[in-house]
mmCIF file of C-alpha atoms and ligand atoms in Angstrom:
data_model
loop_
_atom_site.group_PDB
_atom_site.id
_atom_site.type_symbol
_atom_site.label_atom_id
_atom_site.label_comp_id
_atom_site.label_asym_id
_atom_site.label_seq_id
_atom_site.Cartn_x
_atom_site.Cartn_y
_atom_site.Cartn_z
ATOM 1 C CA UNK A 1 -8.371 21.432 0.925
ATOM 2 C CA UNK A 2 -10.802 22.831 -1.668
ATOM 3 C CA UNK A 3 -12.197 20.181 -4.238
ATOM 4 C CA UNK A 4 -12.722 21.196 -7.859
ATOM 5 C CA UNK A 5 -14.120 19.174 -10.605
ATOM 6 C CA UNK A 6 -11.939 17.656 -13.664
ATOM 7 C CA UNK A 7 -14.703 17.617 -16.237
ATOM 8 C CA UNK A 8 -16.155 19.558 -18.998
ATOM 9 C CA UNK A 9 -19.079 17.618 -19.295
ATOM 10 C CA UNK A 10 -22.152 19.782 -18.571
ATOM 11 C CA UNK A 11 -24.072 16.964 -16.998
ATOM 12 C CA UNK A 12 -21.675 15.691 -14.706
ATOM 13 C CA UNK A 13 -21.109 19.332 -13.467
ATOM 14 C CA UNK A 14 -25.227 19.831 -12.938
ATOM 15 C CA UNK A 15 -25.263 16.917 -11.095
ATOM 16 C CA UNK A 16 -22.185 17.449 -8.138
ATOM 17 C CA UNK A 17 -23.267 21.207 -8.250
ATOM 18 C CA UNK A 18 -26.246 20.550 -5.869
ATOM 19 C CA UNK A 19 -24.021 18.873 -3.412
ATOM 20 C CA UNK A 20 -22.389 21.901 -2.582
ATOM 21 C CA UNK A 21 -18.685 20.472 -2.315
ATOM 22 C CA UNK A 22 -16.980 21.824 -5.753
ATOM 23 C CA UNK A 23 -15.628 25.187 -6.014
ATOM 24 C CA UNK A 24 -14.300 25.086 -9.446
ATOM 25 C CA UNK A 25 -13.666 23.335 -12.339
ATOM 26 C CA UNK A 26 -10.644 22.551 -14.119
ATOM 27 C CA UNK A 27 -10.818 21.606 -18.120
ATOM 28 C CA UNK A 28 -8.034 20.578 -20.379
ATOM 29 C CA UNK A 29 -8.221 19.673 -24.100
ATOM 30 C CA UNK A 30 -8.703 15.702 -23.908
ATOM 31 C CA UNK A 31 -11.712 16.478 -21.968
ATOM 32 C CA UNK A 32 -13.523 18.975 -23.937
ATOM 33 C CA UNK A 33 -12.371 17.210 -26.764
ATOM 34 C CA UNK A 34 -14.856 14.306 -25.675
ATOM 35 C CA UNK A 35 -17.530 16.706 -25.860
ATOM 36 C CA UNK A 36 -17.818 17.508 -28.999
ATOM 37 C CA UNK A 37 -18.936 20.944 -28.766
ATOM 38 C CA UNK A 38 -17.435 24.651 -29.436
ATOM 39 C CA UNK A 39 -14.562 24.978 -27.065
ATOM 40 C CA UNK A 40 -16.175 29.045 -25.969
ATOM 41 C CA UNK A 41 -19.810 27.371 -25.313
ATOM 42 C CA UNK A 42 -18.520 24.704 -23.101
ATOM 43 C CA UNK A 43 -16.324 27.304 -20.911
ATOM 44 C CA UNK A 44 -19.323 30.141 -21.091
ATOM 45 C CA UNK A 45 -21.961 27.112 -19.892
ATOM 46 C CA UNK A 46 -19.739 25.827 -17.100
ATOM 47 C CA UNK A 47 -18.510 29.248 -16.106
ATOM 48 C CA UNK A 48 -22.221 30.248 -15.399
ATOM 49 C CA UNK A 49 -23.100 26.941 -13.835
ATOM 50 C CA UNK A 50 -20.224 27.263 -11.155
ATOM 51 C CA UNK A 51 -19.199 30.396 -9.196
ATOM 52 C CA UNK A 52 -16.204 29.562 -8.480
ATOM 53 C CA UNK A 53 -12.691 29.620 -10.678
ATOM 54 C CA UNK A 54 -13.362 27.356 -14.092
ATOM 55 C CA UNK A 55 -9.308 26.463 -16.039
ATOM 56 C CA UNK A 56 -9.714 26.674 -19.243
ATOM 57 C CA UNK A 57 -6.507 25.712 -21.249
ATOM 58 C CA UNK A 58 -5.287 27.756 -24.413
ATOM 59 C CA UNK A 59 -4.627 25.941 -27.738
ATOM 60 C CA UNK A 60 -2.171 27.936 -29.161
ATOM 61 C CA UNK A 61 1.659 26.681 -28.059
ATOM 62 C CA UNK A 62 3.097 30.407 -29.084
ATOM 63 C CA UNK A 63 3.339 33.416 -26.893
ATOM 64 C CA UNK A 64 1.127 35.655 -28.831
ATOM 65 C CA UNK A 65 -1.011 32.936 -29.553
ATOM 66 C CA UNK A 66 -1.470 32.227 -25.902
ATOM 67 C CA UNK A 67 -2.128 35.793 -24.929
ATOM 68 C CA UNK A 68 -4.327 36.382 -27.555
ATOM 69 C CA UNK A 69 -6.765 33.104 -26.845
ATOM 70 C CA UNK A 70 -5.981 34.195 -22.879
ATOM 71 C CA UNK A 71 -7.823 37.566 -23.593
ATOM 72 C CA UNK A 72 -10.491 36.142 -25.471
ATOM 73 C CA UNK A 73 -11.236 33.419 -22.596
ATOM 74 C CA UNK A 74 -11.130 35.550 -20.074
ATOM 75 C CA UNK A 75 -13.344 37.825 -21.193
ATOM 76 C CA UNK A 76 -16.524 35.143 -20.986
ATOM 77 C CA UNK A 77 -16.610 35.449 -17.059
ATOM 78 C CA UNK A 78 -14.495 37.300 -14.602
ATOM 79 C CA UNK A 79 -14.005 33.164 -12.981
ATOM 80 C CA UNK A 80 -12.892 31.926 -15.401
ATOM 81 C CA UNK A 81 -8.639 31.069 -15.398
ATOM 82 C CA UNK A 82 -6.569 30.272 -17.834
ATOM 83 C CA UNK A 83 -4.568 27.106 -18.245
ATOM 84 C CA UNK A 84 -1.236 27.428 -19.766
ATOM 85 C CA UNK A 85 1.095 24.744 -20.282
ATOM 86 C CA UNK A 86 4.585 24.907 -18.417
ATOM 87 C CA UNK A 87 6.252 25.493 -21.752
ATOM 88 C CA UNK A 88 9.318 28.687 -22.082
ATOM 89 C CA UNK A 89 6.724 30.056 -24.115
ATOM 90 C CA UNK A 90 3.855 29.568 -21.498
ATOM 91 C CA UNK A 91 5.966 31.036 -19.168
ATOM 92 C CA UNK A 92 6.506 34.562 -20.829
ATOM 93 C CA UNK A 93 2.295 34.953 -20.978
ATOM 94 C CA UNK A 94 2.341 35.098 -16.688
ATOM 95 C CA UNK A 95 3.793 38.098 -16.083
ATOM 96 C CA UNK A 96 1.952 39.751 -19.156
ATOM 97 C CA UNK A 97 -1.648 38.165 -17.933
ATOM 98 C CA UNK A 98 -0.714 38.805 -13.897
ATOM 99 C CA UNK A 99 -0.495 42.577 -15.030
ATOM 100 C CA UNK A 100 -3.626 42.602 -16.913
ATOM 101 C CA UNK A 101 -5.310 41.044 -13.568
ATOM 102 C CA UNK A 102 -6.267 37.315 -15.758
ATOM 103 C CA UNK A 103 -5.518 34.985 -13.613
ATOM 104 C CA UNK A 104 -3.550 31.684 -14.789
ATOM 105 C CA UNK A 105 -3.399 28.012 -13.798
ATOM 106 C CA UNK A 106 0.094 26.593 -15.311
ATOM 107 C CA UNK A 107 -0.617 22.914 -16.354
ATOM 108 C CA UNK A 108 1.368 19.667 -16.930
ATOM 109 C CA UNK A 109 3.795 20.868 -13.720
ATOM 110 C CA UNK A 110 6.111 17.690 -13.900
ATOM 111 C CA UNK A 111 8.906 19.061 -11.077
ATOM 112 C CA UNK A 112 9.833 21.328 -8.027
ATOM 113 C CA UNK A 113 11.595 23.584 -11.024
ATOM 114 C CA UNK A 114 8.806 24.052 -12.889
ATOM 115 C CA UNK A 115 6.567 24.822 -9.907
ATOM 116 C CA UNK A 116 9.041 27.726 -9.015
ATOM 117 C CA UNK A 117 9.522 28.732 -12.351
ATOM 118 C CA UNK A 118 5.728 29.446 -12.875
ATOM 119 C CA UNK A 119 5.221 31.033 -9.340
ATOM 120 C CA UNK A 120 8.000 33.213 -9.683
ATOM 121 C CA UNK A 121 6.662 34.324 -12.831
ATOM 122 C CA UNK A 122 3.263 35.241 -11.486
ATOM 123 C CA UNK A 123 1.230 31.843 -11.975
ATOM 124 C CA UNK A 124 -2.567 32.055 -9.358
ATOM 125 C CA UNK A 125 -1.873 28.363 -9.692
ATOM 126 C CA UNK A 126 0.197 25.184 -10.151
ATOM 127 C CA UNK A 127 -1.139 21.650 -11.312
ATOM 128 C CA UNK A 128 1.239 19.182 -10.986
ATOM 129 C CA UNK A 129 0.239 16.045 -12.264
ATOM 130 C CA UNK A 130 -0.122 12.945 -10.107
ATOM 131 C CA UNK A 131 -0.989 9.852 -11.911
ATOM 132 C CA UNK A 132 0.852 10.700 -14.307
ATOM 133 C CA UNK A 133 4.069 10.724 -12.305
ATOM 134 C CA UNK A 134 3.196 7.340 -10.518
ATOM 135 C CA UNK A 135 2.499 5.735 -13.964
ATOM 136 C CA UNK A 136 5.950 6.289 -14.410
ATOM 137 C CA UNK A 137 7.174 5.013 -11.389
ATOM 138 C CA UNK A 138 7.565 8.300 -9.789
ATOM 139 C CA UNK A 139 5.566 9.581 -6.442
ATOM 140 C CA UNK A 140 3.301 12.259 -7.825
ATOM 141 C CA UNK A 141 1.825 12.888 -4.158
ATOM 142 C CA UNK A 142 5.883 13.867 -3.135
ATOM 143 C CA UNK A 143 6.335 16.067 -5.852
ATOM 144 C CA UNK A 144 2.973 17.614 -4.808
ATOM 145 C CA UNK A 145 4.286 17.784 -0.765
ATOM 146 C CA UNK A 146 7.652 19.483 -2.328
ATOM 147 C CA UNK A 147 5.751 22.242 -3.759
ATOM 148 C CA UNK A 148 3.891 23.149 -0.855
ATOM 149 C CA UNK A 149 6.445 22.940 1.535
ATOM 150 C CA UNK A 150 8.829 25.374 -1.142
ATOM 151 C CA UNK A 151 5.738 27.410 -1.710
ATOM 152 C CA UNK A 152 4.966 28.387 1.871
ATOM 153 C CA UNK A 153 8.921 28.556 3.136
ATOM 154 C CA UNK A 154 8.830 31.304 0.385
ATOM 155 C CA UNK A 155 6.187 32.149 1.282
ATOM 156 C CA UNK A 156 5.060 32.183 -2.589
ATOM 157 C CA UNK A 157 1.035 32.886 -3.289
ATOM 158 C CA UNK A 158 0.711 30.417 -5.849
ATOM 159 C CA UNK A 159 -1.768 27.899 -4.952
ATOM 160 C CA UNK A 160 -0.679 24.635 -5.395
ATOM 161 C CA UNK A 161 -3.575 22.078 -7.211
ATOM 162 C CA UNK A 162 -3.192 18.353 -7.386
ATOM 163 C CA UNK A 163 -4.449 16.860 -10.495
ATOM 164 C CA UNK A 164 -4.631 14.257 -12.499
ATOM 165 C CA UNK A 165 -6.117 11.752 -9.459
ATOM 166 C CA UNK A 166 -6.702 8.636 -10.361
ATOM 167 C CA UNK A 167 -8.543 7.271 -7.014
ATOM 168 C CA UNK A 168 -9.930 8.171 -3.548
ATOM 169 C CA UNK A 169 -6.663 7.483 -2.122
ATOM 170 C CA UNK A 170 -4.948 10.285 -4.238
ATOM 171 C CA UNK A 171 -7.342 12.487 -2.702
ATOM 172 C CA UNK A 172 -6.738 12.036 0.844
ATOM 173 C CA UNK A 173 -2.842 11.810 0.316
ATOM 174 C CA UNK A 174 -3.023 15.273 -1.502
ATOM 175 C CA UNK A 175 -5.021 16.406 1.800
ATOM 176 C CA UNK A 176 -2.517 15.190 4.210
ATOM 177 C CA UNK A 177 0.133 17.286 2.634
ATOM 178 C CA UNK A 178 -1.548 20.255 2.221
ATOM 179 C CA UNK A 179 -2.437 20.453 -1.316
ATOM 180 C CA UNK A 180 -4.656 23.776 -1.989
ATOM 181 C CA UNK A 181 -6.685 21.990 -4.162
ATOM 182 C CA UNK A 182 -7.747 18.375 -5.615
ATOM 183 C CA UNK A 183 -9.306 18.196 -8.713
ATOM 184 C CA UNK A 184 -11.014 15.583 -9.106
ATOM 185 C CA UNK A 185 -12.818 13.152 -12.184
ATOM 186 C CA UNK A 186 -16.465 12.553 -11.801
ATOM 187 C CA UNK A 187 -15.814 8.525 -11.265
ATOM 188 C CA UNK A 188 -13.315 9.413 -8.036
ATOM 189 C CA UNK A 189 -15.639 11.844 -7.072
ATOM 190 C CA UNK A 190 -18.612 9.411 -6.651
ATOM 191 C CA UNK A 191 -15.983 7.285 -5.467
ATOM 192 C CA UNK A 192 -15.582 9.097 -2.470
ATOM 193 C CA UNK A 193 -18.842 9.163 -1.345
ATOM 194 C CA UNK A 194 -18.970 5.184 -0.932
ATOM 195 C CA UNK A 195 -18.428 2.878 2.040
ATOM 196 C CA UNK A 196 -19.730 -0.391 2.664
ATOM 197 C CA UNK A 197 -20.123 -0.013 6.419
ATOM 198 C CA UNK A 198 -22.184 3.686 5.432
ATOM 199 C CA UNK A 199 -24.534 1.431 3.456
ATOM 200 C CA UNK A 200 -25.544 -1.936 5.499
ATOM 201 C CA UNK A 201 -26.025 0.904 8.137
ATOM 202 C CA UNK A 202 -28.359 2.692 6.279
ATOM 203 C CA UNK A 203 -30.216 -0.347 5.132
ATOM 204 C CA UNK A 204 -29.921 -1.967 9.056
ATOM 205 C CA UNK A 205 -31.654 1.080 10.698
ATOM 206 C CA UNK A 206 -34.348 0.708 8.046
ATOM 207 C CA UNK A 207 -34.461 -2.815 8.624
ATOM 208 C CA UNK A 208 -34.947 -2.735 12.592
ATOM 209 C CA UNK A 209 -37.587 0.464 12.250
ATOM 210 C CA UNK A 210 -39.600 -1.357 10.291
ATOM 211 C CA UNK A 211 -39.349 -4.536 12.424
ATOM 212 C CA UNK A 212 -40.015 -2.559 15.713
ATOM 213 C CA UNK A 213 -42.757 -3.839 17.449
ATOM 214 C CA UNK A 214 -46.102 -1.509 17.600
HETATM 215 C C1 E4P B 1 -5.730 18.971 -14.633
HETATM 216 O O1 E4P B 1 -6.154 20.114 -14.596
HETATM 217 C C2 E4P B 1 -5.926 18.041 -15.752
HETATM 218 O O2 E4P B 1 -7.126 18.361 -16.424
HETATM 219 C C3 E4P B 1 -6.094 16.610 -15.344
HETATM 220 O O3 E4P B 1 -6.061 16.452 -13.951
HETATM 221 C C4 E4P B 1 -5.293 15.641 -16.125
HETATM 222 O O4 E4P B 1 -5.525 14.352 -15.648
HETATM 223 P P1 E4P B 1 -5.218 13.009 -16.471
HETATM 224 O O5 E4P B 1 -3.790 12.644 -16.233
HETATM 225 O O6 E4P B 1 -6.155 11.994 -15.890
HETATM 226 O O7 E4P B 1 -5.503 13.312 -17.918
#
């Protein structure tokens, strides 16, 4: 499984760059709202920090709208994908931008249906939203399971991203099942790197090296 950053803060992405574990990014409005900054500049700066595929979602909730902002996104950096939310008029962008070779990442994927929908319409990729489900009472990590399983019996391209991961555990669930991709907030991220064990080891070897006797 693939990990990709949720973030459109510039620092956080400078810092888990050098670690060599992120292969994209994936914005959405709430976060770029936060940083207070033109919505182009933040996608141009992270799209040259990070190679790999960068979402960036479109504002307008129209077709045109969508295509139009679509064009003018993608033309900042061939890696850079844009979002589009699972809406009917979402939708009729895909097959529009899949012809025009702009690839897509349909957000705020609630249900199987909607996963299909948006792969059979030409989506690169699915997000389908886990905490959000489970703050619901519903089990986002099934829903994410569902739509790989569908996905590869079809045999269906589309590549399937878990989002909206609330904790470490979210990310090894989504790895279990196959999930594509995790993307992942910078507070789960260094999350992940912790274990207590990991560091009284670290600090026990130092411990007994500098103890040994001379
Ligand atoms: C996905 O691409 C979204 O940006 C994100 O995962 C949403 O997560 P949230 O439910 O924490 O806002």
């Amino acid at each position: 499984m693939e990990l990709f950053l949720d973030s459109a803060n510039l620092a956080e992405i400078q810092e888990v760059a050098p670690y060599g574990v992120i292969s994209g990014v994936t914005t959405n409005p709430s976060l770029v709202a936060k940083e207070n900054k033109d919505f182009f500049a933040v996608v141009a700066e992270i799209s040259a920090l990070i190679p790999g595929p960068v979402s960036a979602e479109v504002l307008a909730t129209d077709t045109a709208g969508m295509l139009d902002e679509a064009r003018q996104l993608a033309q900042i950096r061939e890696n850079v994908i844009i979002k589009i939310p699972m809406t009917k008029e979402g939708i009729k962008c895909l097959p529009i931008l899949s012809k025009e070779g702009i690839k897509t990442n349909v957000t705020l994927i609630f249900s199987q249906n909607q996963a299909l929908l948006a792969a059979r319409a030409g989506a690169t990729y699915v997000s389908p939203f886990v905490g959000r489900l489970d703050d619901l009472g519903f089990d986002g990590i099934s829903l994410v399971q569902d739509i790989v399983e569908m996905f590869k019996f079809y045999q269906l391209p589309t590549k399937v991203i878990a989002a909206s991961i609330r904790h470490p555990l979210h990310v090894v669930e989504a790895a279990k099942i196959g999930a594509d991709i995790a993307t992942i907030p910078y507070k789960v991220f260094q999350q992940m790197f912790e274990h207590p064990l990991t560091a009284s080891g670290v600090e026990k070897f130092m411990r007994d090296w500098q103890e040994r006797v001379k």
